[in-house]
Short mmCIF file of C-alpha atoms in Angstrom, two decimals:
data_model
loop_
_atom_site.label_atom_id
_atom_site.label_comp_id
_atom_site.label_asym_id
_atom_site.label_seq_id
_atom_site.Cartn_x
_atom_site.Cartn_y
_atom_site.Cartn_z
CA UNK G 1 131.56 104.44 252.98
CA UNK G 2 132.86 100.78 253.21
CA UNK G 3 133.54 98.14 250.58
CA UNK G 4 134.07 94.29 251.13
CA UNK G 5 136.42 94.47 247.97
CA UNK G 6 137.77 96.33 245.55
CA UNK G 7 135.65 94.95 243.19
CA UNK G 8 132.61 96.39 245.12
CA UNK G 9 134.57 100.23 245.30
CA UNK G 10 135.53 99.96 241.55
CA UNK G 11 131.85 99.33 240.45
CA UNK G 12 130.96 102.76 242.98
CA UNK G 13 133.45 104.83 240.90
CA UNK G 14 131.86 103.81 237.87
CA UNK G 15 128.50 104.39 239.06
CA UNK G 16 129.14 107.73 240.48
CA UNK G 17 131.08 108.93 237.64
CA UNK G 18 134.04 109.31 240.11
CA UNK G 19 137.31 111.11 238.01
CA UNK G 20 139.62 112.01 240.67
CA UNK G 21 141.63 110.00 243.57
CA UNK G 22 143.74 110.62 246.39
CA UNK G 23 145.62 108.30 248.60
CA UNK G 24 146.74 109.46 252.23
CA UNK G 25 148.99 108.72 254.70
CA UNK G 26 149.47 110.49 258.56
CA UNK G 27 153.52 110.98 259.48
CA UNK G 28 154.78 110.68 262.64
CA UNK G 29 153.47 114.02 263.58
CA UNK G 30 149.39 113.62 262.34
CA UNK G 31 150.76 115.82 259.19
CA UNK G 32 148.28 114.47 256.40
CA UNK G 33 150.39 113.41 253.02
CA UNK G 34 149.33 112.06 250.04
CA UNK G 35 148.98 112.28 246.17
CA UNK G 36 146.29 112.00 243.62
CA UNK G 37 146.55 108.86 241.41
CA UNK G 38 144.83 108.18 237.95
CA UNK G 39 142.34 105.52 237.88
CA UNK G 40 144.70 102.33 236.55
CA UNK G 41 147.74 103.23 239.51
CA UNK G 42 144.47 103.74 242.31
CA UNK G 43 143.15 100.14 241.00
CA UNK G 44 146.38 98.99 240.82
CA UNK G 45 146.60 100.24 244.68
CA UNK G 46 143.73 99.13 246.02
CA UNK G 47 144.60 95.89 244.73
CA UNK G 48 148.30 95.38 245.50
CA UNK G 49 149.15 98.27 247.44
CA UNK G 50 151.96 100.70 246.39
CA UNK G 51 154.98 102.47 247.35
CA UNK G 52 155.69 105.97 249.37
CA UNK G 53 158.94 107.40 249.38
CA UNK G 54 159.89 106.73 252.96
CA UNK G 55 161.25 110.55 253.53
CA UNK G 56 157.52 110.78 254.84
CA UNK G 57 159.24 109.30 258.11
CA UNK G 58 161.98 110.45 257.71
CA UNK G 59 160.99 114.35 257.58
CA UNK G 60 159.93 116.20 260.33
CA UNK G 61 157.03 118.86 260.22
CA UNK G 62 158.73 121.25 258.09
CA UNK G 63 160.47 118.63 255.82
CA UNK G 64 163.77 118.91 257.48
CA UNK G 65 165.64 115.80 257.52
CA UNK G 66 166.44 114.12 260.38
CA UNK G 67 170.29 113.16 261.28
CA UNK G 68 169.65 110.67 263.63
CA UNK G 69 166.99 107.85 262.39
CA UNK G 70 167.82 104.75 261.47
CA UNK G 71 164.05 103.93 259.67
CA UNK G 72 164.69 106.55 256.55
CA UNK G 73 167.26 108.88 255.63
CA UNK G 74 170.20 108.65 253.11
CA UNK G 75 171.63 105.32 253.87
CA UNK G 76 168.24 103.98 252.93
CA UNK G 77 168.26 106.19 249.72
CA UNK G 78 165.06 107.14 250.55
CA UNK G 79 163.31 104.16 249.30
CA UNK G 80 159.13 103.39 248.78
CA UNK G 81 158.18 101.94 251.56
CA UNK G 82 155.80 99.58 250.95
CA UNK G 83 151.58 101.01 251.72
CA UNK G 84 148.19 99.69 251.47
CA UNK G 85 144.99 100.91 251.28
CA UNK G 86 141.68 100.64 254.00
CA UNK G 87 138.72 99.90 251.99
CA UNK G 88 136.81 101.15 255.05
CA UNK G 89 138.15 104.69 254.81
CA UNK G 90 136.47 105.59 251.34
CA UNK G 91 135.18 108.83 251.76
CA UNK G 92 133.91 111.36 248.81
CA UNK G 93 135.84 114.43 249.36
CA UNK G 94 133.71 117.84 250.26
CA UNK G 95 135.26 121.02 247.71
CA UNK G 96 136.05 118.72 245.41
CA UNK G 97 133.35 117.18 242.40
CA UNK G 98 134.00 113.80 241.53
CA UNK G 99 136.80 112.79 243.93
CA UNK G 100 137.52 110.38 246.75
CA UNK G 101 139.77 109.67 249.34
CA UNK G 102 141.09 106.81 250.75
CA UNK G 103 143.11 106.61 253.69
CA UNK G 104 146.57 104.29 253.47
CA UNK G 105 149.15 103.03 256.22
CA UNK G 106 153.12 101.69 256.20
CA UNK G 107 153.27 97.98 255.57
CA UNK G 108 156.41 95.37 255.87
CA UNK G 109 159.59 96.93 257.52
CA UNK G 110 158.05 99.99 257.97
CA UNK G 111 154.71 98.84 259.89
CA UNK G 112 156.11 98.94 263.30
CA UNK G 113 156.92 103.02 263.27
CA UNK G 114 153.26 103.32 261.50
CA UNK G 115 150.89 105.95 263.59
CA UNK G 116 148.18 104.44 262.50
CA UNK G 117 148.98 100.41 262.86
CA UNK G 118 150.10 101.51 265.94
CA UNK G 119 146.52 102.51 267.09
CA UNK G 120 145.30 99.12 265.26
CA UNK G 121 147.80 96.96 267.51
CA UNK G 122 146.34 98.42 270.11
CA UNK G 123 142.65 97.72 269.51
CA UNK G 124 143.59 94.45 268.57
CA UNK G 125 145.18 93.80 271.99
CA UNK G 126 141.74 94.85 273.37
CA UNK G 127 140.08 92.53 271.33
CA UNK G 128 142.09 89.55 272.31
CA UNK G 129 141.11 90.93 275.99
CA UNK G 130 137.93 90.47 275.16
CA UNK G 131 137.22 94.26 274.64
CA UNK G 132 135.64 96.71 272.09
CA UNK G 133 137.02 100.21 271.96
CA UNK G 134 135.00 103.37 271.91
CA UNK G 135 136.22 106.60 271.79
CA UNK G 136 135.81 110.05 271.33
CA UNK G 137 138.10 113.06 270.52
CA UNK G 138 137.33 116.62 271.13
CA UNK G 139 139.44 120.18 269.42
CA UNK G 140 139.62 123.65 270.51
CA UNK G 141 141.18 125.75 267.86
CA UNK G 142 141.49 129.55 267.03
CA UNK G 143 140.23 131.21 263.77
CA UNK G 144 142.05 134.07 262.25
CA UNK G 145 141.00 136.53 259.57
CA UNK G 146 144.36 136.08 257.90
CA UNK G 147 146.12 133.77 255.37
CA UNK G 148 148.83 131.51 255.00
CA UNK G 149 150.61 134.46 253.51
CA UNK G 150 149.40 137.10 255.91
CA UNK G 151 150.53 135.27 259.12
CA UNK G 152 154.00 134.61 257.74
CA UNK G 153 154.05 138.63 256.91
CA UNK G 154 153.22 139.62 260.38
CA UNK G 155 155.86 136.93 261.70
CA UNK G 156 152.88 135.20 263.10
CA UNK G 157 152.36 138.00 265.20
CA UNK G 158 150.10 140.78 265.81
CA UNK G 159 147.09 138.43 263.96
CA UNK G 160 143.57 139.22 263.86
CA UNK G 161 141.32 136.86 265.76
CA UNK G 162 137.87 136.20 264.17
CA UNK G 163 136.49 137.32 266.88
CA UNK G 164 137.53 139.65 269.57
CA UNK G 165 136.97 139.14 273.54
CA UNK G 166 136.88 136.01 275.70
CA UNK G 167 133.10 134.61 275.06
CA UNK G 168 132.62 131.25 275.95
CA UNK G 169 129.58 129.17 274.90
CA UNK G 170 128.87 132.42 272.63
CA UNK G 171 124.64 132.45 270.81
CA UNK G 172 126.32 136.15 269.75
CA UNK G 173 129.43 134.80 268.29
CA UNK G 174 128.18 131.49 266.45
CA UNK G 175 124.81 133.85 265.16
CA UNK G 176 127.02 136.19 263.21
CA UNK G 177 129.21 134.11 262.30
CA UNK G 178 126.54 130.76 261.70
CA UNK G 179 128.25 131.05 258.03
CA UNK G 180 131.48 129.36 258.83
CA UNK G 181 129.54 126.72 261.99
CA UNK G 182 127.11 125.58 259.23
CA UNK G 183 130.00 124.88 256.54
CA UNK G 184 131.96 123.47 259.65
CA UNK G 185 128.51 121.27 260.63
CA UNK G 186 127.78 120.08 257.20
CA UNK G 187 131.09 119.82 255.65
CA UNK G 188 131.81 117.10 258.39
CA UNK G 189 128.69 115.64 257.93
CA UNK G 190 128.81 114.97 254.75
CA UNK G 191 132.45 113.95 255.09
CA UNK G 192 131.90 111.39 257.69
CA UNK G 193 133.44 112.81 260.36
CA UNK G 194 130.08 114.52 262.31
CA UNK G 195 130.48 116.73 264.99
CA UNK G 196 128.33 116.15 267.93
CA UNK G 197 128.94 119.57 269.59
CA UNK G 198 129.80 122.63 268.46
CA UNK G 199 130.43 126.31 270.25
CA UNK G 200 132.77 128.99 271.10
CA UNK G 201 135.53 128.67 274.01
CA UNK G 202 136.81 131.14 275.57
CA UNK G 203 139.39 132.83 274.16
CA UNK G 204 139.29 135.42 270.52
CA UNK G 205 138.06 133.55 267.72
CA UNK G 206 138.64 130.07 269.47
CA UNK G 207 135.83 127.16 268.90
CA UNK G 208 135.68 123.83 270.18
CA UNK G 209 134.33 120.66 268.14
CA UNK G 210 133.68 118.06 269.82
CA UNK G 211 133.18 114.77 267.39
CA UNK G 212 130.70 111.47 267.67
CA UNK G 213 131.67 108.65 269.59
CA UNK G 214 132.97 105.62 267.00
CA UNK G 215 134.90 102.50 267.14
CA UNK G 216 138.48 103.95 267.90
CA UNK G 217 140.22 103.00 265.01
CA UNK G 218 137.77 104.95 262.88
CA UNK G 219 137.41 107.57 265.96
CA UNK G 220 140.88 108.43 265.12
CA UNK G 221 140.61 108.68 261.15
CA UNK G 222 138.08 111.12 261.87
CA UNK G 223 139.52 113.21 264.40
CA UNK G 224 143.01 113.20 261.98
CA UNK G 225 140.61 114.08 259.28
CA UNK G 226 138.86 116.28 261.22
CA UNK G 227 141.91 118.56 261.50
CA UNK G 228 143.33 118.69 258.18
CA UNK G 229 139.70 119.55 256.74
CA UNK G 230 139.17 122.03 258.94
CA UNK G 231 142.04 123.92 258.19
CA UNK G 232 141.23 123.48 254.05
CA UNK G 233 137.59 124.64 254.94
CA UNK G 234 138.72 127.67 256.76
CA UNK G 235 141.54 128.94 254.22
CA UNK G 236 139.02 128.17 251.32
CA UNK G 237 136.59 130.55 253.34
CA UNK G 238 139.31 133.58 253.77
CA UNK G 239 140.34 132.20 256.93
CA UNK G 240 142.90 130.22 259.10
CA UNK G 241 142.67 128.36 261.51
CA UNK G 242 145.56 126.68 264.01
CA UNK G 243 145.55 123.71 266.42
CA UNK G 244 148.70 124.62 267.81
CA UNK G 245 148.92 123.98 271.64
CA UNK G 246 149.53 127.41 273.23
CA UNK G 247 150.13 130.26 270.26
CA UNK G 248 149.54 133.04 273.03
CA UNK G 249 151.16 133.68 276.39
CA UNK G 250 147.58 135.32 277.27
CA UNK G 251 144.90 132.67 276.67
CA UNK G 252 144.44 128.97 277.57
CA UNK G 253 146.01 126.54 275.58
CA UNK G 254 144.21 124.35 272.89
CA UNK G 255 143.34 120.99 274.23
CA UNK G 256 142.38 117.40 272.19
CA UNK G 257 140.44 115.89 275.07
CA UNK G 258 139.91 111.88 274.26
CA UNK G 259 137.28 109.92 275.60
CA UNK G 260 137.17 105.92 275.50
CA UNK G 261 135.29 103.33 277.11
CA UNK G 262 135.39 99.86 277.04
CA UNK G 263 132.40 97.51 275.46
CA UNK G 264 131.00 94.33 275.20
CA UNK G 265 131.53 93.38 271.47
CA UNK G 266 128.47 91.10 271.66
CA UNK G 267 126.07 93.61 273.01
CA UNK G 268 127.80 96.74 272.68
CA UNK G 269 126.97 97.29 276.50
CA UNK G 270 129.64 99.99 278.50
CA UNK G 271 131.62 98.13 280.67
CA UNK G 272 132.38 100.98 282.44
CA UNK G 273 128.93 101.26 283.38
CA UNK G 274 128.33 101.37 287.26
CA UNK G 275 126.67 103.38 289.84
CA UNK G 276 126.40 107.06 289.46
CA UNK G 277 128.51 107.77 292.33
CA UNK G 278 131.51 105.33 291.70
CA UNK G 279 133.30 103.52 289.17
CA UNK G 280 133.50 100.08 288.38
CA UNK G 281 136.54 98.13 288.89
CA UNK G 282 137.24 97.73 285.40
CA UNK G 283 137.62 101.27 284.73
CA UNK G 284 139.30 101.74 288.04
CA UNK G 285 142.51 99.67 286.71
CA UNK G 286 141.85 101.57 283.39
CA UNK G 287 142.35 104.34 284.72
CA UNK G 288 145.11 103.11 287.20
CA UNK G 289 146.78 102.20 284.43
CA UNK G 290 146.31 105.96 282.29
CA UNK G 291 147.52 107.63 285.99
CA UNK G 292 150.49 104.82 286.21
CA UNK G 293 151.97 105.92 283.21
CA UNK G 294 151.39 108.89 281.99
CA UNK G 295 154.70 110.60 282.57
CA UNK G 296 156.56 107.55 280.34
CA UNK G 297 154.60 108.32 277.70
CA UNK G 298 153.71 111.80 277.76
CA UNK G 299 155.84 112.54 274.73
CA UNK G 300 153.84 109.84 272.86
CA UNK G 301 150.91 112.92 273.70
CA UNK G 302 152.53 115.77 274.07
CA UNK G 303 155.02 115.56 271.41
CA UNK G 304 156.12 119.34 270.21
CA UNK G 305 158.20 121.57 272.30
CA UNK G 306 155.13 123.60 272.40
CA UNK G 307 152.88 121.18 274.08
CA UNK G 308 154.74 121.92 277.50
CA UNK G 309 153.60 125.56 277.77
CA UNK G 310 149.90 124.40 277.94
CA UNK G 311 150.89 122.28 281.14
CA UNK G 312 151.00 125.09 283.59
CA UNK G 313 148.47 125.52 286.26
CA UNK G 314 145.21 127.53 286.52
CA UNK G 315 144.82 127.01 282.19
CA UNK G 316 142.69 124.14 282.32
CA UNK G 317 145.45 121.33 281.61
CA UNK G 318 146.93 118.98 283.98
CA UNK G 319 150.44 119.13 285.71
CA UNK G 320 150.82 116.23 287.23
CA UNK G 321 149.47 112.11 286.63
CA UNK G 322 146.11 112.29 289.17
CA UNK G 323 142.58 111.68 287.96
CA UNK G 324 139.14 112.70 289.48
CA UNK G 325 135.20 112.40 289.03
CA UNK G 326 133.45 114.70 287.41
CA UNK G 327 137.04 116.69 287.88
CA UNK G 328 137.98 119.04 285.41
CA UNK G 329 141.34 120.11 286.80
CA UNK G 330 143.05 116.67 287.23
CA UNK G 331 145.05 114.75 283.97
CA UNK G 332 141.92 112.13 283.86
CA UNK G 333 138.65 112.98 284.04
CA UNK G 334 135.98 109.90 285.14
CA UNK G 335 132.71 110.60 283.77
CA UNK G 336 130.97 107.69 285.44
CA UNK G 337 127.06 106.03 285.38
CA UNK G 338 124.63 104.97 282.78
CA UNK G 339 125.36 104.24 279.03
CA UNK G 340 128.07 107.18 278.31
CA UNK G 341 130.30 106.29 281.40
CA UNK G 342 134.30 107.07 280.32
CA UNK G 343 137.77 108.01 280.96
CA UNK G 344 138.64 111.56 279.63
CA UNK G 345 142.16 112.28 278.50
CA UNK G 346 142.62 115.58 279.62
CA UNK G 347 146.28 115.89 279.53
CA UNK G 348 145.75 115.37 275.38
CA UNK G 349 146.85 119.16 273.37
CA UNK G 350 145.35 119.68 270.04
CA UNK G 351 148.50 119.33 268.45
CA UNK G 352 148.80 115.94 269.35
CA UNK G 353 148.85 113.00 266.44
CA UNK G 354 145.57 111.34 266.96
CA UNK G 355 146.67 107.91 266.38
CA UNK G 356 149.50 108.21 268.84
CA UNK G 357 147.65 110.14 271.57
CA UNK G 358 144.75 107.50 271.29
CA UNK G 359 146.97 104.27 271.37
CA UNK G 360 148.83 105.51 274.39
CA UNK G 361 145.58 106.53 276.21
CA UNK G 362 144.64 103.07 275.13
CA UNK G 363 147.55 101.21 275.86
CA UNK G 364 148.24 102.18 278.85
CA UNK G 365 144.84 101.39 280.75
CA UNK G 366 144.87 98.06 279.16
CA UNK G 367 147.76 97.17 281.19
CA UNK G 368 146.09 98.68 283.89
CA UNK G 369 143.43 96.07 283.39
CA UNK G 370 145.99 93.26 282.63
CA UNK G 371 147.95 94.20 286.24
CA UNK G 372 144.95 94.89 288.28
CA UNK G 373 146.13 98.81 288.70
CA UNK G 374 144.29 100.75 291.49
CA UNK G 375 144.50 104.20 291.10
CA UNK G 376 145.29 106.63 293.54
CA UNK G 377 142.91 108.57 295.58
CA UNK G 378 140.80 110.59 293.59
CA UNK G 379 140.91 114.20 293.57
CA UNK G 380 138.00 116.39 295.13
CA UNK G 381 138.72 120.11 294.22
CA UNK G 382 141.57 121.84 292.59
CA UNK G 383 144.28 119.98 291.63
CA UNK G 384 146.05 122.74 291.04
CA UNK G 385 146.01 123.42 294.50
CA UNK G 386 146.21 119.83 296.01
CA UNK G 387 147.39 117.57 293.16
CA UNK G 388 147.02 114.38 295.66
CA UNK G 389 150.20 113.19 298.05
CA UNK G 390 150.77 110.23 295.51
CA UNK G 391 150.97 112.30 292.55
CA UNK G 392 153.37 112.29 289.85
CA UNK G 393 154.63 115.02 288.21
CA UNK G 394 153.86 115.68 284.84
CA UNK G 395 157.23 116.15 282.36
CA UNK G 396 157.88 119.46 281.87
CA UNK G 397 159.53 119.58 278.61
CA UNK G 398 159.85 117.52 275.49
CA UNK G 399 163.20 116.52 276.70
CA UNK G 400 162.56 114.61 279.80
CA UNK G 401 159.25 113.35 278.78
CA UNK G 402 161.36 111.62 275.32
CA UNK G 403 164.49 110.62 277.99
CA UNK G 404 161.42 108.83 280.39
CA UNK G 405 159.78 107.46 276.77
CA UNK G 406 162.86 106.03 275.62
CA UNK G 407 164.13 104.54 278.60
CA UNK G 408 160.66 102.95 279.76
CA UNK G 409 160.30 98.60 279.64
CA UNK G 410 156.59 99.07 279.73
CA UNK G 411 156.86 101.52 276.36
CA UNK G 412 158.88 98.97 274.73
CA UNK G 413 156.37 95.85 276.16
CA UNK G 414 153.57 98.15 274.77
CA UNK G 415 154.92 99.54 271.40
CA UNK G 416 158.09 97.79 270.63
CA UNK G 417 161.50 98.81 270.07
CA UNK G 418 161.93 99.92 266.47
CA UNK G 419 159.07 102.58 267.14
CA UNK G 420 159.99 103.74 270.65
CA UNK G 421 163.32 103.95 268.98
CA UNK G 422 162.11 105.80 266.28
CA UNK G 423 159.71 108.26 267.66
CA UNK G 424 162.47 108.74 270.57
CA UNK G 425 164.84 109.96 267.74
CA UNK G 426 162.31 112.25 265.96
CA UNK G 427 161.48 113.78 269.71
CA UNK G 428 164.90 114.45 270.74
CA UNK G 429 165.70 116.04 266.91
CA UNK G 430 162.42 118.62 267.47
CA UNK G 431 163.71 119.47 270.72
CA UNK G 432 167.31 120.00 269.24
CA UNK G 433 165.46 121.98 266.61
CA UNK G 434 164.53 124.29 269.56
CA UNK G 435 166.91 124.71 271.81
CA UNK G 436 168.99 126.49 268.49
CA UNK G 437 166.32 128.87 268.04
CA UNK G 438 166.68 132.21 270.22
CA UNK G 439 163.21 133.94 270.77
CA UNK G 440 161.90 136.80 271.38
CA UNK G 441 161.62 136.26 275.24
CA UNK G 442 165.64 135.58 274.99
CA UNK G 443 166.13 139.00 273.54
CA UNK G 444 163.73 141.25 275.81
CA UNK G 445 165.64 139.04 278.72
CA UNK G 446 168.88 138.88 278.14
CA UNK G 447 170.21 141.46 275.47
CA UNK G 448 170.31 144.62 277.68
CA UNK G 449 170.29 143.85 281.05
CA UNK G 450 173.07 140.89 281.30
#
């Protein structure tokens, strides 16, 4: 739902008998926080915003604290930061009667490490191009028949998968289980966030959701909305469900495909449009520019230690910058001719924060426009097994992907300073956070044999 004004959503609530409201906001790390307010502080919000303590940013995942930001933390005393509201995010929330939702972003001194205005500076630099901004994202998750309680039990191990055996594309699986696909299908529906296709990938218990096509700004609110519902629909149903990048050694990773093209926002045509056998030059420097530089922002993508075990070849991920037609092996994916031609952003884990992996996806092929960026050849076959002679490699750990992030000119051209700053700090922290931790590969390695 969207409202002009406030005055327009406060006449809704009364109409619809609406009792209950929550206000969100997506951290650094697409982590969903928020708070219910009672109807004076929501008008009051809606009106002239409000404040949210700025730990939000200054948290990581797990609520630690970081040491080394400069944004929040104890020298700001962990201050409200200053928030307002997006009438066009309104939304009636599914489980709960009489409630809605509407979705909120960092104003003032705090706008520039925003997720979310980040994405919106970036559409807005498409705009002034002369550009609309379509886009798509796509989830593969895994279901469990366990509990928040259950997993933590087990040590997240030995967990029972909804469903056993690798069956991709599965009319078994989704027919006894058409319970929990027609809560997904109409849950989403009704929550604004459809989902175009739905099926089993391969993998136990794993399903893949691919959402509609929508301007990208609201692409995004539905994809980050997408997740966190998903997740509340599942546990509600006895369930659990994870969107973690690679939870087992034996099974593909979890990817977060996203597709964009590029419109005419007088006609709506594709300008990506061209013959079914090529690509136009447009999305040629689009994708240049995605190729060009992938590896300096990778971390802006790939942003958890565990996104790097995904990135390993033969489990349908990328390992190094290269893009292809029709090529499901290389880190971009051209899906070219007729009305749904696009650039696929393969490289993109399911753990990634929507907002971020979208604006650097985004970003970075708009300066591939801006500089005229031809790509390199495109790869025909595996790219596992010729990744092209031009080829960059990918990262292959948080650490050097947040040392190339934080040292890159275009990142800081792109993004600015105080969030590539920021987001540098909060990388190198959840790296820190790892590189403390001794697992259980250290111990069957090391403990004995050394």
């Amino acid at each position: 739902m969207q409202f002009e004004t406030t005055d327009q959503l406060i006449q809704f609530l009364d109409d619809e008998g609406v009792r209950f409201h929550k206000v969100g906001v997506f951290d650094i790390d697409g982590v969903f926080r928020g708070k219910y307010l009672d109807r004076d502080k929501f008008e009051s919000s809606l009106r002239k915003g409000f404040g949210f303590c700025d730990v939000v940013l200054g948290w990581d995942s797990h609520d630690q604290l970081y040491d080394n930001a400069t944004v929040s933390g104890w020298h700001t005393g962990y201050r409200d930061a200053p928030a307002k509201l997006d009438l066009g995010t309104v939304r009636k929330l599914p489980f709960e009667d009489d409630t809605v939702l509407v979705l909120g972003h960092f104003a003032g001194d705090y706008e520039g490490v925003c997720p979310r205005r980040l994405l919106h500076r970036c559409v807005d630099k498409a705009a002034a191009m002369g550009f609309g901004v379509r886009a798509a994202l796509e989830y593969e998750f895994f279901v469990f028949q366990e509990s928040p309680e259950s997993v933590r039990s087990k040590g997240f191990r030995g967990l029972t998968p909804l469903t056993p055996g690798m069956f991709g594309y599965s009319m078994l699986r989704s027919g006894v289980h058409a319970e929990l696909y027609h809560e997904l299908l109409e849950t989403m529906d009704a929550f604004e966030c459809p989902i175009e296709g739905l099926h089993t990938e391969t993998g136990p218990g794993v399903i893949e959701a691919a959402l509609h096509h929508d301007e990208a700004r609201a692409a995004a609110d539905k994809a980050a909305l997408f997740k966190t519902y998903a997740k509340v629909l599942c546990q509600r149903m006895g369930l659990m469900a994870t969107f973690m990048a690679k939870w087992s050694n034996e099974y593909p990773g979890q990817s977060g495909h996203i597709h964009i093209s590029l419109e005419d926002p007088k006609t709506g045509d594709n300008l990506f449009t061209g013959a079914d056998d090529g690509t136009p030059e447009l999305m040629r420097w689009f994708i240049g520019g995605q190729v060009t530089l992938m590896p300096q922002l990778l971390a802006m993508v790939c942003s958890t230690v565990n996104a790097y075990r995904r990135l390993v070849p033969g489990m349908w991920a990328p390992t190094h910058a290269n893009w292809g037609v029709e090529n499901r092996t290389t880190a971009i994916r051209a899906i070219p001719g007729g009305k749904g031609s696009r650039s696929e952003y393969r490289v993109a884990p399911a753990d990634a924060n929507p907002y971020l992996a979208l604006g650097a996806a985004l970003a970075s092929g708009l300066w591939g426009i801006e500089n005229h960026i031809e790509p390199p050849a495109a790869i025909e076959g595996s790219a596992y097994d010729d990744p092209g002679a031009d080829a960059v490699p990918l990262p292959g750990t948080l650490s050097e992907a947040t040392r190339l992030f934080k040292g890159s000119k275009v990142a800081r051209d792109l993004f600015g300073d105080a969030f590539v700053d920021h987001f540098a700090a909060t990388r190198e922290w959840e790296d820190r956070q790892a590189r403390k931790h001794v697992s259980d590969w250290d111990l069957a390695r090391y403990f004995e044999i050394i």
